[in-house]
């Protein structure tokens, strides 16, 4: 029966077509498309030609996706399947793309409960879904950023704490620095007093600027205006001409990093106005930067004119005294030698012993005078060398007969016997005798004394080794100075402190070096070097 309130099929389809919700009706297990509205055709990206086709034929891209099977189940089991945000790959405008849908496949049944069709509705939620995804990603990102911020915050708090601690430490340092500054000021004042009391001049040279300055005393000695800061050449001009080159090269030496930066020399300055000469001892030290370049050389000057004068008087006296002593001693020696030869024939029996004692004393006196004489020769710069080539080992073997004769010590030779040196044999003999005599004198308990020769570069090195008491390290630097003597545990030995001084001067005059390795309780090794023959020519 036809009733005007019932819609025809085409009217129903028209209604379906007009809805915005994508809608389609399928029948059968193949989900054959009975009808599909415009919205659904848009979703599929297809046109009316799909009507009447099975779902698989109409949308072949659905193969391999779950939807075709879902339709079959809905048809077979009369159920409803729905989903939200479900991805489906559809070919739209010739391009396979993924869209997201909220969909429902609903089995529509007749009175008998049989499925007559499947109502398929779908809403494309791709836009919302992707926005949601982006929002979720953003939230995750934000959470991460938040975490990072949190961590950074914690770090900052820790750094802040550290800062606070460092600040406190710094404040502590500042206080200490202040105290040190006060101390420094105090020390500076004391230093100033000390410099004044010691009547020292102070000086400061900047190699970079080439400028030279000093305290008022220095300016007074050099005849400079009190305000003046002068170039080094101007200062050098005030040094007496023969000393200038020597001072310039000592400054150059001190400014070389490899030299250790020490500067310790004596020279004469002449006041430019009064022309009064003054002998000064200059002591200083160079400072170097990280690349070992000199940044300053500074130090003190001491007026040693009077001291030098006193030394000169003493030297003059020694020179005269030794000259005067030499002649009578020589004749006394000759007489004693004669007496010695005759001693067996003289009575009473004590006479020979007296003569022997006198001879011994005479020998000592003669050695002392010999030292005095040699020292005055060295001081006056009159040490002349008479050089020849000779085997140093032979000299060592032949010298020191007196030690062998006394029989208290054994001289043991070791080392290279072939070394030929070019030197003044008599003077070198003198050095060896002196070193051996010292070993005998200062190491009386050392039965063995070793005499060792070895090659050291272009030189022969001669060492005299004893097992005696050794020498304290603070005394070693002074041993080769004139008149230096040190007693050992209160024991006094005869001598005048010239032997090592003369030996050192002889060795230096040969271009060699002299030194000692010694430790208390471990004996002493006195050594010196002299050039080998080839080097000397
Ligand atoms: P002198 O023997 O006339 O005192 P020297 O110049 O020969 O003068 O020696 C200087 C000082 O060196 C001596 O006073 C002594 O203390 C010390 N000395 C020298 N040789 C030795 C040695 N082999 N062992 C210990 N001390 C020594």
PDB file of C-alpha atoms in Angstrom, residues 133-396:
ATOM      1  CA  UNK A 133      48.805  13.827  17.894  1.00  0.00           C
ATOM      2  CA  UNK A 134      50.735  17.073  17.521  1.00  0.00           C
ATOM      3  CA  UNK A 135      49.327  18.280  20.836  1.00  0.00           C
ATOM      4  CA  UNK A 136      50.364  15.034  22.500  1.00  0.00           C
ATOM      5  CA  UNK A 137      53.841  15.319  20.998  1.00  0.00           C
ATOM      6  CA  UNK A 138      53.943  18.900  22.154  1.00  0.00           C
ATOM      7  CA  UNK A 139      52.911  17.837  25.652  1.00  0.00           C
ATOM      8  CA  UNK A 140      55.655  15.194  25.693  1.00  0.00           C
ATOM      9  CA  UNK A 141      58.102  17.788  24.391  1.00  0.00           C
ATOM     10  CA  UNK A 142      56.933  20.263  27.014  1.00  0.00           C
ATOM     11  CA  UNK A 143      57.280  17.655  29.731  1.00  0.00           C
ATOM     12  CA  UNK A 144      60.825  16.958  28.557  1.00  0.00           C
ATOM     13  CA  UNK A 145      61.642  20.648  28.423  1.00  0.00           C
ATOM     14  CA  UNK A 146      60.167  20.955  31.857  1.00  0.00           C
ATOM     15  CA  UNK A 147      62.336  18.141  33.120  1.00  0.00           C
ATOM     16  CA  UNK A 148      65.353  19.758  31.545  1.00  0.00           C
ATOM     17  CA  UNK A 149      64.438  23.065  33.084  1.00  0.00           C
ATOM     18  CA  UNK A 150      64.025  21.328  36.389  1.00  0.00           C
ATOM     19  CA  UNK A 151      67.465  19.758  36.044  1.00  0.00           C
ATOM     20  CA  UNK A 152      68.971  23.064  34.951  1.00  0.00           C
ATOM     21  CA  UNK A 153      67.310  24.696  37.898  1.00  0.00           C
ATOM     22  CA  UNK A 154      68.813  22.140  40.233  1.00  0.00           C
ATOM     23  CA  UNK A 155      72.208  22.638  38.629  1.00  0.00           C
ATOM     24  CA  UNK A 156      71.840  26.366  38.954  1.00  0.00           C
ATOM     25  CA  UNK A 157      70.971  25.962  42.596  1.00  0.00           C
ATOM     26  CA  UNK A 158      74.081  23.796  43.075  1.00  0.00           C
ATOM     27  CA  UNK A 159      76.219  26.331  41.209  1.00  0.00           C
ATOM     28  CA  UNK A 160      74.708  29.046  43.328  1.00  0.00           C
ATOM     29  CA  UNK A 161      75.686  27.149  46.437  1.00  0.00           C
ATOM     30  CA  UNK A 162      79.180  26.693  45.080  1.00  0.00           C
ATOM     31  CA  UNK A 163      79.305  30.374  44.273  1.00  0.00           C
ATOM     32  CA  UNK A 164      78.322  31.188  47.789  1.00  0.00           C
ATOM     33  CA  UNK A 165      81.048  28.884  49.141  1.00  0.00           C
ATOM     34  CA  UNK A 166      83.618  30.317  46.729  1.00  0.00           C
ATOM     35  CA  UNK A 167      82.558  33.768  47.736  1.00  0.00           C
ATOM     36  CA  UNK A 168      83.160  32.931  51.353  1.00  0.00           C
ATOM     37  CA  UNK A 169      86.535  31.441  50.481  1.00  0.00           C
ATOM     38  CA  UNK A 170      87.384  34.536  48.472  1.00  0.00           C
ATOM     39  CA  UNK A 171      86.482  36.698  51.403  1.00  0.00           C
ATOM     40  CA  UNK A 172      88.789  34.561  53.539  1.00  0.00           C
ATOM     41  CA  UNK A 173      91.551  34.978  50.970  1.00  0.00           C
ATOM     42  CA  UNK A 174      90.947  38.669  50.814  1.00  0.00           C
ATOM     43  CA  UNK A 175      91.404  38.922  54.547  1.00  0.00           C
ATOM     44  CA  UNK A 176      94.567  36.822  54.330  1.00  0.00           C
ATOM     45  CA  UNK A 177      95.765  38.972  51.440  1.00  0.00           C
ATOM     46  CA  UNK A 178      95.173  42.057  53.488  1.00  0.00           C
ATOM     47  CA  UNK A 179      97.216  40.571  56.327  1.00  0.00           C
ATOM     48  CA  UNK A 180      99.933  39.555  53.866  1.00  0.00           C
ATOM     49  CA  UNK A 181      99.876  43.028  52.407  1.00  0.00           C
ATOM     50  CA  UNK A 182     100.362  44.486  55.853  1.00  0.00           C
ATOM     51  CA  UNK A 183     103.218  42.035  56.439  1.00  0.00           C
ATOM     52  CA  UNK A 184     104.687  42.927  53.071  1.00  0.00           C
ATOM     53  CA  UNK A 185     104.593  46.592  53.891  1.00  0.00           C
ATOM     54  CA  UNK A 186     106.269  45.857  57.202  1.00  0.00           C
ATOM     55  CA  UNK A 187     108.897  43.696  55.441  1.00  0.00           C
ATOM     56  CA  UNK A 188     109.453  46.426  52.876  1.00  0.00           C
ATOM     57  CA  UNK A 189     110.058  48.972  55.611  1.00  0.00           C
ATOM     58  CA  UNK A 190     112.439  46.547  57.350  1.00  0.00           C
ATOM     59  CA  UNK A 191     114.158  45.883  54.039  1.00  0.00           C
ATOM     60  CA  UNK A 192     114.529  49.614  53.499  1.00  0.00           C
ATOM     61  CA  UNK A 193     116.108  49.933  56.944  1.00  0.00           C
ATOM     62  CA  UNK A 194     118.409  46.985  56.234  1.00  0.00           C
ATOM     63  CA  UNK A 195     119.437  48.483  52.886  1.00  0.00           C
ATOM     64  CA  UNK A 196     120.116  51.789  54.599  1.00  0.00           C
ATOM     65  CA  UNK A 197     122.008  50.166  57.459  1.00  0.00           C
ATOM     66  CA  UNK A 198     124.116  48.048  55.105  1.00  0.00           C
ATOM     67  CA  UNK A 199     124.775  51.138  52.996  1.00  0.00           C
ATOM     68  CA  UNK A 200     123.657  49.282  49.905  1.00  0.00           C
ATOM     69  CA  UNK A 201     122.679  50.810  46.608  1.00  0.00           C
ATOM     70  CA  UNK A 202     119.796  49.100  44.826  1.00  0.00           C
ATOM     71  CA  UNK A 203     119.297  48.919  41.075  1.00  0.00           C
ATOM     72  CA  UNK A 204     116.797  47.655  38.593  1.00  0.00           C
ATOM     73  CA  UNK A 205     117.279  47.060  34.887  1.00  0.00           C
ATOM     74  CA  UNK A 206     114.462  46.420  32.393  1.00  0.00           C
ATOM     75  CA  UNK A 207     115.880  44.612  29.350  1.00  0.00           C
ATOM     76  CA  UNK A 208     112.692  45.300  27.388  1.00  0.00           C
ATOM     77  CA  UNK A 209     112.787  49.075  27.859  1.00  0.00           C
ATOM     78  CA  UNK A 210     116.574  49.222  28.183  1.00  0.00           C
ATOM     79  CA  UNK A 211     116.159  51.463  31.249  1.00  0.00           C
ATOM     80  CA  UNK A 212     118.190  51.454  34.424  1.00  0.00           C
ATOM     81  CA  UNK A 213     117.162  52.968  37.740  1.00  0.00           C
ATOM     82  CA  UNK A 214     118.087  52.750  41.378  1.00  0.00           C
ATOM     83  CA  UNK A 215     117.805  54.238  44.849  1.00  0.00           C
ATOM     84  CA  UNK A 216     119.319  57.597  45.766  1.00  0.00           C
ATOM     85  CA  UNK A 217     122.591  56.045  46.899  1.00  0.00           C
ATOM     86  CA  UNK A 218     123.057  54.445  43.471  1.00  0.00           C
ATOM     87  CA  UNK A 219     122.313  57.751  41.769  1.00  0.00           C
ATOM     88  CA  UNK A 220     124.809  59.473  44.028  1.00  0.00           C
ATOM     89  CA  UNK A 221     127.542  56.914  43.216  1.00  0.00           C
ATOM     90  CA  UNK A 222     126.849  57.073  39.480  1.00  0.00           C
ATOM     91  CA  UNK A 223     126.507  60.891  39.591  1.00  0.00           C
ATOM     92  CA  UNK A 224     122.914  60.884  38.330  1.00  0.00           C
ATOM     93  CA  UNK A 225     120.084  63.352  39.054  1.00  0.00           C
ATOM     94  CA  UNK A 226     117.689  61.964  41.648  1.00  0.00           C
ATOM     95  CA  UNK A 227     114.746  61.931  39.223  1.00  0.00           C
ATOM     96  CA  UNK A 228     116.630  60.244  36.449  1.00  0.00           C
ATOM     97  CA  UNK A 229     115.801  56.875  34.876  1.00  0.00           C
ATOM     98  CA  UNK A 230     118.558  56.256  32.361  1.00  0.00           C
ATOM     99  CA  UNK A 231     119.457  53.947  29.517  1.00  0.00           C
ATOM    100  CA  UNK A 232     121.887  51.140  30.329  1.00  0.00           C
ATOM    101  CA  UNK A 233     124.730  52.593  28.141  1.00  0.00           C
ATOM    102  CA  UNK A 234     124.699  55.774  30.253  1.00  0.00           C
ATOM    103  CA  UNK A 235     125.162  53.679  33.416  1.00  0.00           C
ATOM    104  CA  UNK A 236     127.923  51.636  31.747  1.00  0.00           C
ATOM    105  CA  UNK A 237     129.732  54.905  30.918  1.00  0.00           C
ATOM    106  CA  UNK A 238     130.325  55.463  34.640  1.00  0.00           C
ATOM    107  CA  UNK A 239     132.169  52.138  34.912  1.00  0.00           C
ATOM    108  CA  UNK A 240     135.915  52.433  34.518  1.00  0.00           C
ATOM    109  CA  UNK A 241     136.920  51.565  30.956  1.00  0.00           C
ATOM    110  CA  UNK A 242     138.835  48.282  31.567  1.00  0.00           C
ATOM    111  CA  UNK A 243     135.846  46.789  33.439  1.00  0.00           C
ATOM    112  CA  UNK A 244     133.098  47.734  30.946  1.00  0.00           C
ATOM    113  CA  UNK A 245     133.246  44.756  28.577  1.00  0.00           C
ATOM    114  CA  UNK A 246     133.332  42.376  31.528  1.00  0.00           C
ATOM    115  CA  UNK A 247     130.228  43.984  33.095  1.00  0.00           C
ATOM    116  CA  UNK A 248     128.333  43.983  29.772  1.00  0.00           C
ATOM    117  CA  UNK A 249     129.035  40.294  29.230  1.00  0.00           C
ATOM    118  CA  UNK A 250     128.087  39.436  32.851  1.00  0.00           C
ATOM    119  CA  UNK A 251     124.737  41.223  32.350  1.00  0.00           C
ATOM    120  CA  UNK A 252     124.192  39.366  29.054  1.00  0.00           C
ATOM    121  CA  UNK A 253     125.008  36.084  30.831  1.00  0.00           C
ATOM    122  CA  UNK A 254     122.555  36.756  33.657  1.00  0.00           C
ATOM    123  CA  UNK A 255     119.794  37.576  31.154  1.00  0.00           C
ATOM    124  CA  UNK A 256     120.215  34.177  29.527  1.00  0.00           C
ATOM    125  CA  UNK A 257     117.728  31.741  31.069  1.00  0.00           C
ATOM    126  CA  UNK A 258     120.202  28.848  30.868  1.00  0.00           C
ATOM    127  CA  UNK A 259     122.606  30.715  33.166  1.00  0.00           C
ATOM    128  CA  UNK A 260     120.130  30.580  36.050  1.00  0.00           C
ATOM    129  CA  UNK A 261     119.907  34.372  36.068  1.00  0.00           C
ATOM    130  CA  UNK A 262     122.602  34.974  38.722  1.00  0.00           C
ATOM    131  CA  UNK A 263     124.784  38.043  38.622  1.00  0.00           C
ATOM    132  CA  UNK A 264     127.655  38.552  41.049  1.00  0.00           C
ATOM    133  CA  UNK A 265     130.642  40.635  39.971  1.00  0.00           C
ATOM    134  CA  UNK A 266     133.012  43.349  41.143  1.00  0.00           C
ATOM    135  CA  UNK A 267     133.968  46.388  39.126  1.00  0.00           C
ATOM    136  CA  UNK A 268     135.105  49.955  39.504  1.00  0.00           C
ATOM    137  CA  UNK A 269     132.951  53.018  38.923  1.00  0.00           C
ATOM    138  CA  UNK A 270     134.285  56.534  38.609  1.00  0.00           C
ATOM    139  CA  UNK A 271     132.167  59.465  39.691  1.00  0.00           C
ATOM    140  CA  UNK A 272     131.649  61.665  36.599  1.00  0.00           C
ATOM    141  CA  UNK A 273     132.190  64.927  38.532  1.00  0.00           C
ATOM    142  CA  UNK A 274     134.524  64.198  41.462  1.00  0.00           C
ATOM    143  CA  UNK A 275     136.363  61.434  39.519  1.00  0.00           C
ATOM    144  CA  UNK A 276     136.596  59.476  42.784  1.00  0.00           C
ATOM    145  CA  UNK A 277     136.908  55.740  42.028  1.00  0.00           C
ATOM    146  CA  UNK A 278     134.832  53.240  43.937  1.00  0.00           C
ATOM    147  CA  UNK A 279     135.036  49.451  43.753  1.00  0.00           C
ATOM    148  CA  UNK A 280     131.597  47.908  43.989  1.00  0.00           C
ATOM    149  CA  UNK A 281     130.292  44.406  44.317  1.00  0.00           C
ATOM    150  CA  UNK A 282     127.130  43.976  42.245  1.00  0.00           C
ATOM    151  CA  UNK A 283     124.812  41.136  43.134  1.00  0.00           C
ATOM    152  CA  UNK A 284     121.551  40.499  41.329  1.00  0.00           C
ATOM    153  CA  UNK A 285     119.086  38.080  39.925  1.00  0.00           C
ATOM    154  CA  UNK A 286     117.179  38.056  36.654  1.00  0.00           C
ATOM    155  CA  UNK A 287     113.479  37.262  36.420  1.00  0.00           C
ATOM    156  CA  UNK A 288     112.074  35.436  33.390  1.00  0.00           C
ATOM    157  CA  UNK A 289     108.580  35.132  31.895  1.00  0.00           C
ATOM    158  CA  UNK A 290     106.855  31.871  30.875  1.00  0.00           C
ATOM    159  CA  UNK A 291     108.729  31.798  27.565  1.00  0.00           C
ATOM    160  CA  UNK A 292     112.043  32.181  29.449  1.00  0.00           C
ATOM    161  CA  UNK A 293     112.536  35.749  28.253  1.00  0.00           C
ATOM    162  CA  UNK A 294     114.174  38.088  30.795  1.00  0.00           C
ATOM    163  CA  UNK A 295     111.799  40.696  32.201  1.00  0.00           C
ATOM    164  CA  UNK A 296     114.084  42.350  34.755  1.00  0.00           C
ATOM    165  CA  UNK A 297     117.449  42.157  36.396  1.00  0.00           C
ATOM    166  CA  UNK A 298     117.691  43.764  39.798  1.00  0.00           C
ATOM    167  CA  UNK A 299     119.879  43.673  42.842  1.00  0.00           C
ATOM    168  CA  UNK A 300     122.250  45.584  45.067  1.00  0.00           C
ATOM    169  CA  UNK A 301     125.624  47.305  44.920  1.00  0.00           C
ATOM    170  CA  UNK A 302     127.988  47.299  47.846  1.00  0.00           C
ATOM    171  CA  UNK A 303     130.926  49.646  48.143  1.00  0.00           C
ATOM    172  CA  UNK A 304     133.871  47.279  48.742  1.00  0.00           C
ATOM    173  CA  UNK A 305     136.609  49.866  48.131  1.00  0.00           C
ATOM    174  CA  UNK A 306     137.883  49.763  51.710  1.00  0.00           C
ATOM    175  CA  UNK A 307     137.663  46.002  51.932  1.00  0.00           C
ATOM    176  CA  UNK A 308     139.632  45.732  48.703  1.00  0.00           C
ATOM    177  CA  UNK A 309     142.189  48.134  50.086  1.00  0.00           C
ATOM    178  CA  UNK A 310     142.577  46.010  53.202  1.00  0.00           C
ATOM    179  CA  UNK A 311     142.960  42.912  51.084  1.00  0.00           C
ATOM    180  CA  UNK A 312     145.567  44.722  49.040  1.00  0.00           C
ATOM    181  CA  UNK A 313     147.510  45.631  52.211  1.00  0.00           C
ATOM    182  CA  UNK A 314     147.342  42.035  53.308  1.00  0.00           C
ATOM    183  CA  UNK A 315     148.450  40.795  49.909  1.00  0.00           C
ATOM    184  CA  UNK A 316     151.297  43.277  49.864  1.00  0.00           C
ATOM    185  CA  UNK A 317     152.327  42.134  53.320  1.00  0.00           C
ATOM    186  CA  UNK A 318     152.194  38.472  52.377  1.00  0.00           C
ATOM    187  CA  UNK A 319     154.166  39.143  49.242  1.00  0.00           C
ATOM    188  CA  UNK A 320     156.880  40.985  51.118  1.00  0.00           C
ATOM    189  CA  UNK A 321     156.939  38.561  54.045  1.00  0.00           C
ATOM    190  CA  UNK A 322     157.187  35.517  51.845  1.00  0.00           C
ATOM    191  CA  UNK A 323     159.914  37.037  49.752  1.00  0.00           C
ATOM    192  CA  UNK A 324     161.837  37.965  52.852  1.00  0.00           C
ATOM    193  CA  UNK A 325     161.328  34.509  54.354  1.00  0.00           C
ATOM    194  CA  UNK A 326     162.250  32.622  51.252  1.00  0.00           C
ATOM    195  CA  UNK A 327     166.000  33.326  51.288  1.00  0.00           C
ATOM    196  CA  UNK A 328     166.831  32.493  54.933  1.00  0.00           C
ATOM    197  CA  UNK A 329     164.635  29.430  54.815  1.00  0.00           C
ATOM    198  CA  UNK A 330     166.440  28.199  51.736  1.00  0.00           C
ATOM    199  CA  UNK A 331     169.823  28.498  53.438  1.00  0.00           C
ATOM    200  CA  UNK A 332     168.483  26.977  56.649  1.00  0.00           C
ATOM    201  CA  UNK A 333     167.178  24.082  54.653  1.00  0.00           C
ATOM    202  CA  UNK A 334     170.585  23.598  53.032  1.00  0.00           C
ATOM    203  CA  UNK A 335     172.342  23.596  56.399  1.00  0.00           C
ATOM    204  CA  UNK A 336     169.868  21.123  57.870  1.00  0.00           C
ATOM    205  CA  UNK A 337     170.291  18.840  54.899  1.00  0.00           C
ATOM    206  CA  UNK A 338     174.037  18.933  55.471  1.00  0.00           C
ATOM    207  CA  UNK A 339     173.593  18.220  59.180  1.00  0.00           C
ATOM    208  CA  UNK A 340     171.287  15.375  58.339  1.00  0.00           C
ATOM    209  CA  UNK A 341     173.978  13.774  56.254  1.00  0.00           C
ATOM    210  CA  UNK A 342     176.447  14.058  59.108  1.00  0.00           C
ATOM    211  CA  UNK A 343     174.077  13.050  61.919  1.00  0.00           C
ATOM    212  CA  UNK A 344     175.497   9.527  62.364  1.00  0.00           C
ATOM    213  CA  UNK A 345     178.875  10.941  63.285  1.00  0.00           C
ATOM    214  CA  UNK A 346     177.628  13.458  65.835  1.00  0.00           C
ATOM    215  CA  UNK A 347     177.259  12.799  69.592  1.00  0.00           C
ATOM    216  CA  UNK A 348     175.249  12.764  71.793  1.00  0.00           C
ATOM    217  CA  UNK A 349     172.568  10.546  70.298  1.00  0.00           C
ATOM    218  CA  UNK A 350     169.770  13.133  70.719  1.00  0.00           C
ATOM    219  CA  UNK A 351     171.229  15.367  68.049  1.00  0.00           C
ATOM    220  CA  UNK A 352     170.034  13.244  65.108  1.00  0.00           C
ATOM    221  CA  UNK A 353     166.467  13.285  66.485  1.00  0.00           C
ATOM    222  CA  UNK A 354     166.602  17.055  66.898  1.00  0.00           C
ATOM    223  CA  UNK A 355     167.868  17.416  63.400  1.00  0.00           C
ATOM    224  CA  UNK A 356     165.037  15.237  62.096  1.00  0.00           C
ATOM    225  CA  UNK A 357     162.442  17.287  63.972  1.00  0.00           C
ATOM    226  CA  UNK A 358     163.984  20.499  62.736  1.00  0.00           C
ATOM    227  CA  UNK A 359     163.878  19.159  59.204  1.00  0.00           C
ATOM    228  CA  UNK A 360     160.191  18.342  59.545  1.00  0.00           C
ATOM    229  CA  UNK A 361     159.374  21.793  60.911  1.00  0.00           C
ATOM    230  CA  UNK A 362     161.480  23.328  58.214  1.00  0.00           C
ATOM    231  CA  UNK A 363     159.516  21.365  55.606  1.00  0.00           C
ATOM    232  CA  UNK A 364     156.256  22.686  57.020  1.00  0.00           C
ATOM    233  CA  UNK A 365     157.529  26.243  57.149  1.00  0.00           C
ATOM    234  CA  UNK A 366     158.757  25.972  53.657  1.00  0.00           C
ATOM    235  CA  UNK A 367     155.383  24.685  52.473  1.00  0.00           C
ATOM    236  CA  UNK A 368     153.578  27.533  54.199  1.00  0.00           C
ATOM    237  CA  UNK A 369     155.873  30.074  52.668  1.00  0.00           C
ATOM    238  CA  UNK A 370     155.462  28.352  49.318  1.00  0.00           C
ATOM    239  CA  UNK A 371     151.684  28.736  49.656  1.00  0.00           C
ATOM    240  CA  UNK A 372     152.034  32.397  50.587  1.00  0.00           C
ATOM    241  CA  UNK A 373     154.280  33.022  47.665  1.00  0.00           C
ATOM    242  CA  UNK A 374     152.064  31.220  45.209  1.00  0.00           C
ATOM    243  CA  UNK A 375     149.002  33.058  46.496  1.00  0.00           C
ATOM    244  CA  UNK A 376     150.665  36.395  45.999  1.00  0.00           C
ATOM    245  CA  UNK A 377     151.698  35.371  42.476  1.00  0.00           C
ATOM    246  CA  UNK A 378     148.126  34.331  41.700  1.00  0.00           C
ATOM    247  CA  UNK A 379     146.709  37.537  43.216  1.00  0.00           C
ATOM    248  CA  UNK A 380     148.969  39.734  41.254  1.00  0.00           C
ATOM    249  CA  UNK A 381     147.804  37.960  38.104  1.00  0.00           C
ATOM    250  CA  UNK A 382     151.332  36.740  37.534  1.00  0.00           C
ATOM    251  CA  UNK A 383     150.619  33.058  37.251  1.00  0.00           C
ATOM    252  CA  UNK A 384     152.290  32.119  33.973  1.00  0.00           C
ATOM    253  CA  UNK A 385     151.909  28.650  32.575  1.00  0.00           C
ATOM    254  CA  UNK A 386     154.684  26.718  30.962  1.00  0.00           C
ATOM    255  CA  UNK A 387     152.685  24.139  29.038  1.00  0.00           C
ATOM    256  CA  UNK A 388     153.777  20.841  27.503  1.00  0.00           C
ATOM    257  CA  UNK A 389     152.154  17.516  26.616  1.00  0.00           C
ATOM    258  CA  UNK A 390     152.443  14.721  29.158  1.00  0.00           C
ATOM    259  CA  UNK A 391     150.658  11.597  30.356  1.00  0.00           C
ATOM    260  CA  UNK A 392     148.648  12.614  33.391  1.00  0.00           C
ATOM    261  CA  UNK A 393     148.677   9.053  34.824  1.00  0.00           C
ATOM    262  CA  UNK A 394     152.479   9.097  34.910  1.00  0.00           C
ATOM    263  CA  UNK A 395     152.479  12.359  36.832  1.00  0.00           C
ATOM    264  CA  UNK A 396     150.018  10.879  39.319  1.00  0.00           C
TER     265      UNK A 396
END
